[in-house]
GROMACS .gro file of C-alpha atoms in nm:
model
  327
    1UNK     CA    1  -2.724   0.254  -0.327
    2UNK     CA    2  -2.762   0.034  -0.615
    3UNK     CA    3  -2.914  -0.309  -0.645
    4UNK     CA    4  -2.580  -0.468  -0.731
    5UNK     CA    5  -2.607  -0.578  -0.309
    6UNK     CA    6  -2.363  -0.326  -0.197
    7UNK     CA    7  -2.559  -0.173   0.091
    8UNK     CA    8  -2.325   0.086   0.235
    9UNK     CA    9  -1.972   0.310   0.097
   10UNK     CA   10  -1.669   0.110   0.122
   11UNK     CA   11  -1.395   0.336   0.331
   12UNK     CA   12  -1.138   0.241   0.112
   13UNK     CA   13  -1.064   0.006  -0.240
   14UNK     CA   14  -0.706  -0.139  -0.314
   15UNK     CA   15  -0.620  -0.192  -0.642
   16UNK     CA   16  -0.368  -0.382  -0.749
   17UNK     CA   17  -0.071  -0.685  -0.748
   18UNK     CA   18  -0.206  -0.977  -0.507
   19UNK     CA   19   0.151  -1.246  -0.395
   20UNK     CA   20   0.217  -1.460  -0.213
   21UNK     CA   21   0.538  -1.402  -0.043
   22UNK     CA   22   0.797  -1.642   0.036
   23UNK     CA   23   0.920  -1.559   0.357
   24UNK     CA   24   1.289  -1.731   0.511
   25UNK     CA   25   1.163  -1.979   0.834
   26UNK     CA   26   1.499  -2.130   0.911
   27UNK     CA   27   1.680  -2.422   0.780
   28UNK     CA   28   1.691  -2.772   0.755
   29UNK     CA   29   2.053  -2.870   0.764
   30UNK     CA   30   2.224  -2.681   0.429
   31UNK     CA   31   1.830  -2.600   0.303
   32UNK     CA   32   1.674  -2.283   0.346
   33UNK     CA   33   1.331  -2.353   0.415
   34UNK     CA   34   1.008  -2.065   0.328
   35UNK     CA   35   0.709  -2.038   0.443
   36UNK     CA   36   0.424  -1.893   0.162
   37UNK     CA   37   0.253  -1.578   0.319
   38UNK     CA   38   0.009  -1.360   0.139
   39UNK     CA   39   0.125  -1.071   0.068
   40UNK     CA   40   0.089  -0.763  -0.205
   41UNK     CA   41   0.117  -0.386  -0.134
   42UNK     CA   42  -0.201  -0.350  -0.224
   43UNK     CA   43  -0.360  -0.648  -0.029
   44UNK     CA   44  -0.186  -0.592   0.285
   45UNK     CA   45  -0.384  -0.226   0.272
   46UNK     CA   46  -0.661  -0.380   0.235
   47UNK     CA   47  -0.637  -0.620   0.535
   48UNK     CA   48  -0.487  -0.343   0.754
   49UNK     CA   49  -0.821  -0.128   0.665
   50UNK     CA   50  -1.034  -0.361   0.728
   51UNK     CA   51  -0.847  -0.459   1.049
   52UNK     CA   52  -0.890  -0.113   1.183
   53UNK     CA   53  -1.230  -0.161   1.174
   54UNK     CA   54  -1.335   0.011   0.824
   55UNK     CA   55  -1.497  -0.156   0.527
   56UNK     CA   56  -1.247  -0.217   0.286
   57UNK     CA   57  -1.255  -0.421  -0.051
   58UNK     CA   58  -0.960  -0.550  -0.300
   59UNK     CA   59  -0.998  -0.558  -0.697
   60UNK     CA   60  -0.713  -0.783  -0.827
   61UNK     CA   61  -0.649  -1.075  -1.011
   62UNK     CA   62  -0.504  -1.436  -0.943
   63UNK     CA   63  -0.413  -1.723  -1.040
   64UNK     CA   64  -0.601  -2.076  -1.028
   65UNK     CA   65  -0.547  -2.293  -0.757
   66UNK     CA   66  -0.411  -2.298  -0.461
   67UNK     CA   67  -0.207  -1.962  -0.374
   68UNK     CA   68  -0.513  -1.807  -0.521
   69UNK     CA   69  -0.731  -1.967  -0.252
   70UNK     CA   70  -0.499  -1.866   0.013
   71UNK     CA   71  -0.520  -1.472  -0.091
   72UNK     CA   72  -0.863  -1.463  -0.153
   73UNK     CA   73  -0.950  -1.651   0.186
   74UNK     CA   74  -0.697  -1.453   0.395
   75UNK     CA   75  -0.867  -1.112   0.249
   76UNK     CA   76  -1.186  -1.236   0.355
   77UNK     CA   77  -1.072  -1.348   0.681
   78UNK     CA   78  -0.902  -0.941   0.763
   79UNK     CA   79  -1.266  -0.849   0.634
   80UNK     CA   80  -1.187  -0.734   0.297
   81UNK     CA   81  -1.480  -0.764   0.063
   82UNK     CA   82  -1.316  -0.998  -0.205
   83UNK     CA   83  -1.588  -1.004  -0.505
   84UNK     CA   84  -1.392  -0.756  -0.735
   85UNK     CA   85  -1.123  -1.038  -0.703
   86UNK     CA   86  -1.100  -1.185  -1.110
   87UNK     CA   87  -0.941  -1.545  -1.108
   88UNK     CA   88  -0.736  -1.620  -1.404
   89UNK     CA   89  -0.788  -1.975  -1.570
   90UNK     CA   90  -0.382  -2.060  -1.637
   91UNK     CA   91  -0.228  -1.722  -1.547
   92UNK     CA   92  -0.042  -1.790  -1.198
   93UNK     CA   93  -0.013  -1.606  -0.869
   94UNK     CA   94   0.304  -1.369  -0.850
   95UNK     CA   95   0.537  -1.448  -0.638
   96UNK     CA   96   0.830  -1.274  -0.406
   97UNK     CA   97   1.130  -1.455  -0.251
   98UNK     CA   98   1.238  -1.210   0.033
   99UNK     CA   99   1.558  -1.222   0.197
  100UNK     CA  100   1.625  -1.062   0.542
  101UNK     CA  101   1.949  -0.874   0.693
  102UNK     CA  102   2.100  -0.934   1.011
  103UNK     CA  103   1.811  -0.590   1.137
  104UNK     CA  104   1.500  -0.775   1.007
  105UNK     CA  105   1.513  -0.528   0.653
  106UNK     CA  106   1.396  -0.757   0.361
  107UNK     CA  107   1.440  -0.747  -0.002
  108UNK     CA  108   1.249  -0.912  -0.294
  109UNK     CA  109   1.298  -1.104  -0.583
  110UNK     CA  110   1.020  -1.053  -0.744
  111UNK     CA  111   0.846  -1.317  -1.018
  112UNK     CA  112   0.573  -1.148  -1.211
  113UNK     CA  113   0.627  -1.224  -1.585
  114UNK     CA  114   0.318  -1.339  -1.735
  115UNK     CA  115   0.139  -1.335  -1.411
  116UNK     CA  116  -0.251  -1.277  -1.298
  117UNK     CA  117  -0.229  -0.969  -1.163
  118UNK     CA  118  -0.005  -0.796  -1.462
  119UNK     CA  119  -0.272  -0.957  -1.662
  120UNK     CA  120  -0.586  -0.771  -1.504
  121UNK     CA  121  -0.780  -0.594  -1.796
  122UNK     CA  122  -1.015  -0.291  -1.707
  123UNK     CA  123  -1.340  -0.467  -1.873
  124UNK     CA  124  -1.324  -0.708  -1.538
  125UNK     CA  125  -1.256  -0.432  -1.312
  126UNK     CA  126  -1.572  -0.434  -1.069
  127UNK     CA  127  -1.639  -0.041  -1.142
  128UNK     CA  128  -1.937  -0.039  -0.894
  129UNK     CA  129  -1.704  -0.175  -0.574
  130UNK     CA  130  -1.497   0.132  -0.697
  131UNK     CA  131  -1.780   0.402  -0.707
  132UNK     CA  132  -1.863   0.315  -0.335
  133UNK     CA  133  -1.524   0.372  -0.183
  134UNK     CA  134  -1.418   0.688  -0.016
  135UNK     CA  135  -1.083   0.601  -0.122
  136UNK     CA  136  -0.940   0.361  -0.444
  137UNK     CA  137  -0.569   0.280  -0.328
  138UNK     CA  138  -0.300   0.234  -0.551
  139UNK     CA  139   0.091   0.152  -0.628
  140UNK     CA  140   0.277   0.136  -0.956
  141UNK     CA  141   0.362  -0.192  -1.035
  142UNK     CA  142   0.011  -0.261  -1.180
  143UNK     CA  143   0.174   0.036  -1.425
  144UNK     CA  144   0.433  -0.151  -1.541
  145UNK     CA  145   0.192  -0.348  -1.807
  146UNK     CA  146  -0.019  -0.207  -2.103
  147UNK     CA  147  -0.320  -0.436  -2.009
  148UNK     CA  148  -0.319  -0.343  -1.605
  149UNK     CA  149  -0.218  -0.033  -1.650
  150UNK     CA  150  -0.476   0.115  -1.880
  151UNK     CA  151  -0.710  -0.088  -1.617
  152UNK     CA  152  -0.518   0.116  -1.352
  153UNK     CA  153  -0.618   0.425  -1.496
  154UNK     CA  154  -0.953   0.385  -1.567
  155UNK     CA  155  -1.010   0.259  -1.221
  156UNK     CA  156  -0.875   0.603  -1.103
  157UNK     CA  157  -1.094   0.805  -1.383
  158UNK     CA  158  -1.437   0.563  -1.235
  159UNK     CA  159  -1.355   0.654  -0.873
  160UNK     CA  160  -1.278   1.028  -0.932
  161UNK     CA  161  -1.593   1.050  -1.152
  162UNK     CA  162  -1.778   0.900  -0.803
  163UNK     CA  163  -1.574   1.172  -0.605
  164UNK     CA  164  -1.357   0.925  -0.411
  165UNK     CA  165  -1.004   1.027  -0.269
  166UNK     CA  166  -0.684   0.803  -0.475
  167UNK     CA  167  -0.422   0.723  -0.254
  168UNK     CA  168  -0.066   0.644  -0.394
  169UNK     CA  169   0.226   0.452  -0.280
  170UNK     CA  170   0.491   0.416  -0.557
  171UNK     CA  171   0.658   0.117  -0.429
  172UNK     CA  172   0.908   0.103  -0.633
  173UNK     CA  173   1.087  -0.230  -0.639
  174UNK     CA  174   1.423  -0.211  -0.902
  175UNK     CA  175   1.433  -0.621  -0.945
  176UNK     CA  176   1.113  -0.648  -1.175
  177UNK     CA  177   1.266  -0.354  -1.426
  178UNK     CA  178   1.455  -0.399  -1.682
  179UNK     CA  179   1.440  -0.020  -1.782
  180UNK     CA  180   1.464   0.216  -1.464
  181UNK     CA  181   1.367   0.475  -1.619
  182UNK     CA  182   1.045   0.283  -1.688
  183UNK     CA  183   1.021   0.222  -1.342
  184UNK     CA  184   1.074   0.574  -1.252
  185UNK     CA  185   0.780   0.684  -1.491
  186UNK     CA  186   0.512   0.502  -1.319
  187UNK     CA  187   0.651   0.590  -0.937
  188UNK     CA  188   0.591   0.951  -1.090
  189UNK     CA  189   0.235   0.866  -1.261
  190UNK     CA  190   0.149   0.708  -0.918
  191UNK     CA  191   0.206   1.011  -0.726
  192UNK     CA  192   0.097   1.254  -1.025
  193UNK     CA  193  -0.287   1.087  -0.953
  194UNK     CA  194  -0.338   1.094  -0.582
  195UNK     CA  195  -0.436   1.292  -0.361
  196UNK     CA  196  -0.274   1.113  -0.051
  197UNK     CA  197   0.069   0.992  -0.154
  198UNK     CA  198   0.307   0.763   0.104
  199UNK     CA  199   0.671   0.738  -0.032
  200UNK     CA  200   0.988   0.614   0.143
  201UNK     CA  201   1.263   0.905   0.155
  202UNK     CA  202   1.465   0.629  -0.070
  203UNK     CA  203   1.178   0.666  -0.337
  204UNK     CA  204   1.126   1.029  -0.308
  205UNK     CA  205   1.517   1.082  -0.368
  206UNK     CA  206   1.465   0.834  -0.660
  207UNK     CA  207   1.156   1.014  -0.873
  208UNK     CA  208   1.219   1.387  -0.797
  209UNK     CA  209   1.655   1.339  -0.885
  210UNK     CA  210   1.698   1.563  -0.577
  211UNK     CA  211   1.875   1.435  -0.250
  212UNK     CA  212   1.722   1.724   0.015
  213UNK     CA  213   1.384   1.649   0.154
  214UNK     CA  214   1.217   1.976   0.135
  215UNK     CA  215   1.323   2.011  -0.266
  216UNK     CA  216   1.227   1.656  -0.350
  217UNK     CA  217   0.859   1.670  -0.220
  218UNK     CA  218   0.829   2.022  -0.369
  219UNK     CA  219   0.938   1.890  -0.687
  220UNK     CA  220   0.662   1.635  -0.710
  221UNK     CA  221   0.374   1.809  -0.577
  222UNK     CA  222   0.080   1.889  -0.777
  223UNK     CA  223  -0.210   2.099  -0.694
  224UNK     CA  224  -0.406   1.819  -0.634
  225UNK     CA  225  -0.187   1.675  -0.332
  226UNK     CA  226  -0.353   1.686   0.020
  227UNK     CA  227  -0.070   1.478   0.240
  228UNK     CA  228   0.238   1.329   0.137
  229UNK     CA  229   0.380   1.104   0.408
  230UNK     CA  230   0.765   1.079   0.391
  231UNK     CA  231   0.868   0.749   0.594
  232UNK     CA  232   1.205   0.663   0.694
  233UNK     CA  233   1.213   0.323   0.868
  234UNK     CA  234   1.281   0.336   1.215
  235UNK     CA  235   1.331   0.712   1.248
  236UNK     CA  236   0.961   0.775   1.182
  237UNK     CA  237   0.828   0.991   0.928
  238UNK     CA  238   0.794   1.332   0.838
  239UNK     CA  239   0.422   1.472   0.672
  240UNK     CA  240   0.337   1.717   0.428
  241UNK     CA  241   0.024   1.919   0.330
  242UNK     CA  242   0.022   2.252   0.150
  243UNK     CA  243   0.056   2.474   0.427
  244UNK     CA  244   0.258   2.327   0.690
  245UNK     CA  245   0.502   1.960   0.774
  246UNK     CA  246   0.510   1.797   1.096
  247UNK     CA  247   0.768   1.487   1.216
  248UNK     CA  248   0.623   1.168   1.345
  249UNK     CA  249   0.949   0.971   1.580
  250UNK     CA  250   0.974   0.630   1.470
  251UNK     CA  251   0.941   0.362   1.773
  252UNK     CA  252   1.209   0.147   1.965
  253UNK     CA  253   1.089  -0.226   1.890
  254UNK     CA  254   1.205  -0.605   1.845
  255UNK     CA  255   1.250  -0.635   1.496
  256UNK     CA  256   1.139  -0.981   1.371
  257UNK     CA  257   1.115  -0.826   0.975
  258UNK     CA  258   1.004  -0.559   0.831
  259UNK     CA  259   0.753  -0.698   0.547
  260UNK     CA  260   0.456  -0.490   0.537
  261UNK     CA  261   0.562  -0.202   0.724
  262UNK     CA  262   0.522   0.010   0.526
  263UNK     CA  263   0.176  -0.116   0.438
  264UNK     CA  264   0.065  -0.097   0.787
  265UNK     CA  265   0.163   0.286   0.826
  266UNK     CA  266  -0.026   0.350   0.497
  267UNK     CA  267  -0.357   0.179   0.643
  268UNK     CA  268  -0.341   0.390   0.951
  269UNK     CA  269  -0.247   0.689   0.736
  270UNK     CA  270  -0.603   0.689   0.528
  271UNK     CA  271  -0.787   0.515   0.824
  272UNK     CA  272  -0.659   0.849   1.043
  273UNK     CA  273  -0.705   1.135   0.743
  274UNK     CA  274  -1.073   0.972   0.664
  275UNK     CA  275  -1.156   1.023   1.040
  276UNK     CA  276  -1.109   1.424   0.990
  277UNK     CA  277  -1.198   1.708   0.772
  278UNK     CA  278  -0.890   1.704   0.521
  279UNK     CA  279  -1.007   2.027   0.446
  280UNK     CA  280  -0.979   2.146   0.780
  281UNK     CA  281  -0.647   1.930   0.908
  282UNK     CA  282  -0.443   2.126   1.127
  283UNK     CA  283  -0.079   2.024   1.243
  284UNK     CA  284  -0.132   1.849   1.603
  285UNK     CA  285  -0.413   1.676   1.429
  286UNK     CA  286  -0.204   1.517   1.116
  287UNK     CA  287   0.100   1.472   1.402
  288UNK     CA  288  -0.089   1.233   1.586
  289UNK     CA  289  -0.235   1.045   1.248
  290UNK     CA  290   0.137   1.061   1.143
  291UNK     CA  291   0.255   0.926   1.514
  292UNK     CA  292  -0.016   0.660   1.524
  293UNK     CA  293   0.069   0.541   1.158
  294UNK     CA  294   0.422   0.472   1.278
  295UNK     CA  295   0.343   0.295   1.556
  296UNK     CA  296   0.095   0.074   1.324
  297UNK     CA  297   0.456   0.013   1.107
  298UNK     CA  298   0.602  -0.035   1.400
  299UNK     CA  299   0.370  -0.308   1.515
  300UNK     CA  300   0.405  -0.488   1.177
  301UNK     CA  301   0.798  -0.510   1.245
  302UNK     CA  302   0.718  -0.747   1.562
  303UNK     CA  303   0.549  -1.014   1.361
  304UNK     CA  304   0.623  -1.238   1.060
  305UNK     CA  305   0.484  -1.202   0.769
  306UNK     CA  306   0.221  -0.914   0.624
  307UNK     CA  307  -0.142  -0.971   0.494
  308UNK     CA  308  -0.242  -1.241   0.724
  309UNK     CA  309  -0.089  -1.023   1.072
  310UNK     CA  310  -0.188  -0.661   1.003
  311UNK     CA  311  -0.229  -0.512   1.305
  312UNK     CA  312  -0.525  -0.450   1.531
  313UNK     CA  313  -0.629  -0.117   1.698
  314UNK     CA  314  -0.544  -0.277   2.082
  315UNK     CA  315  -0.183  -0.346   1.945
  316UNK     CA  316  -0.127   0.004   1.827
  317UNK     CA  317  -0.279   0.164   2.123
  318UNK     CA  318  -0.058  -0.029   2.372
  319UNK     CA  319   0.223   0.053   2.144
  320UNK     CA  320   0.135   0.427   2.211
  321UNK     CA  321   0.019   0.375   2.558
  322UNK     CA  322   0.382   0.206   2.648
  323UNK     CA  323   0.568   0.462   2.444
  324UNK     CA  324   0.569   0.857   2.621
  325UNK     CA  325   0.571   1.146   2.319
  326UNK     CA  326   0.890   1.360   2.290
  327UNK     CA  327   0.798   1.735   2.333
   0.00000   0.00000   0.00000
């Protein structure tokens, strides 16, 4: 390609919010104790690429220090190409405090004022990482300030002018907003740019105002739109392309929490639909992407934490191996 040393096309570029996640690990009499796990939407793409064996790279930003360390060295350990990484001089890492039910399902609380990633400005953006990926991946919390967001968008303008793919998961996540509606907005410019789009049902219900399936998803397609993958938890997910939907069953496991699911589903998602001819997908083919992405979400729901444990190809296969399809 060029001489900038990238030698060959990245299969897919994440773009965006890079935290370190503080995850509950028990107590110590009436203390809660956390352990710090990298973490990030984005990130955890990234390393669940990379971990299924394509070239994958991360453009972000973090802090100084320490927790910056420990998400630039666990990228690079998954085998995400970290150069596009920026590190900020006294801007700090995000971070998320996540809380877990009695099933494993977590919440955040999210701390992002002021921090690296919000603070990522489209003149450090590595543009030539993001003209040699197949696919720039996105969310919208890197929408939610002027500075990242207008980098945002002209990371999406770079890689469309290369003829890359964008693929979108809104993530929505109601404790960093003070103005839902603002929220709402960039769920909606998320999905508005991509051309692969991964929402919960929760999310879809939330940026179309419609509470049946089938009118929510036609409500935010645009001509654009190649798959939209609808997830719902444990109960699988159901996939959408122009001309047909198919249902993926969700899989019976041992819930240790359910950080990163989500992610993990969305790596196999665009690791499956860059393996085929989007142009010529038919329905048993994007079933067993959508089936094999589930049981990649499922995987992630056995294991603690998210960026540093995204699954392998040998845990997803036994996972299908050990699991018989319903007709």
């Amino acid at each position: 390609m060029s001489n900038d040393g990238i030698s060959s096309r990245f299969g897919v570029t994440a773009l965006g919010e890079l935290v370190i996640d503080m995850i509950p690990a028990g107590r110590s009499g009436a203390d809660a104790l956390y352990a710090a796990r990298p973490g990030g939407a984005p990130g955890n793409v990234a390393a669940g690429i990379a971990r299924l064996g394509l070239r994958a790279a991360m453009v972000s930003r973090v802090g100084p220090g320490h927790l910056g360390d420990v998400l630039i060295e666990t990228l690079k350990g998954a085998g995400v190409e970290t150069r596009a990484i920026s590190r900020a001089e006294v801007d700090t890492t995000a971070l998320a405090v996540v809380s877990l039910d009695s099933r494993g399902d977590r919440d955040f609380a999210l701390y992002r004022e002021g921090c690296a990633d919000s603070r990522m400005a489209a003149d450090v953006i590595d543009r030539d990482v993001i003209r040699a990926s197949r696919v720039l991946h996105v969310g919208s919390l890197t929408l939610g300030t002027p500075v990242s967001a207008e980098a945002q968008r002209q990371a999406i303008a770079v890689a469309r002018d290369a003829g890359a793919l964008i693929s979108a998961d809104p993530n929505l996540r109601p404790a960093v907003w003070h103005d839902p509606n603002a929220m709402l907005a960039t769920g909606r410019e998320a999905v508005a740019a991509a051309d692969i789009v991964k929402i919960s049902d929760e999310e879809l219900f939330a940026l179309s105002g419609l509470d049946d399936p089938g009118d929510a998803v036609r409500a935010l397609w645009h001509p654009r739109l190649k798959v939209m993958a609808v997830t719902r938890g444990a109960d699988g997910a159901e996939l959408f392309t122009p001309d047909f939907t198919v249902a993926a069953p969700g899989f019976v496991v041992d819930v240790v929490d359910t950080v990163g699911c989500g992610d993990a589903f969305m790596a196999s998602l665009i690791a499956g639909l860059l393996a085929s001819d989007l142009n010529r997908l038919d329905a048993p083919a994007l079933a067993a992407i959508g089936r094999r992405a589930c049981a990649a979400g499922a995987v992630m729901a056995t294991i603690s934490g998210a960026m540093g444990a995204m699954p392998e190809p040998a845990a997803i296969d036994a996972l299908l191996a050990n699991t018989p399809e319903t007709p």
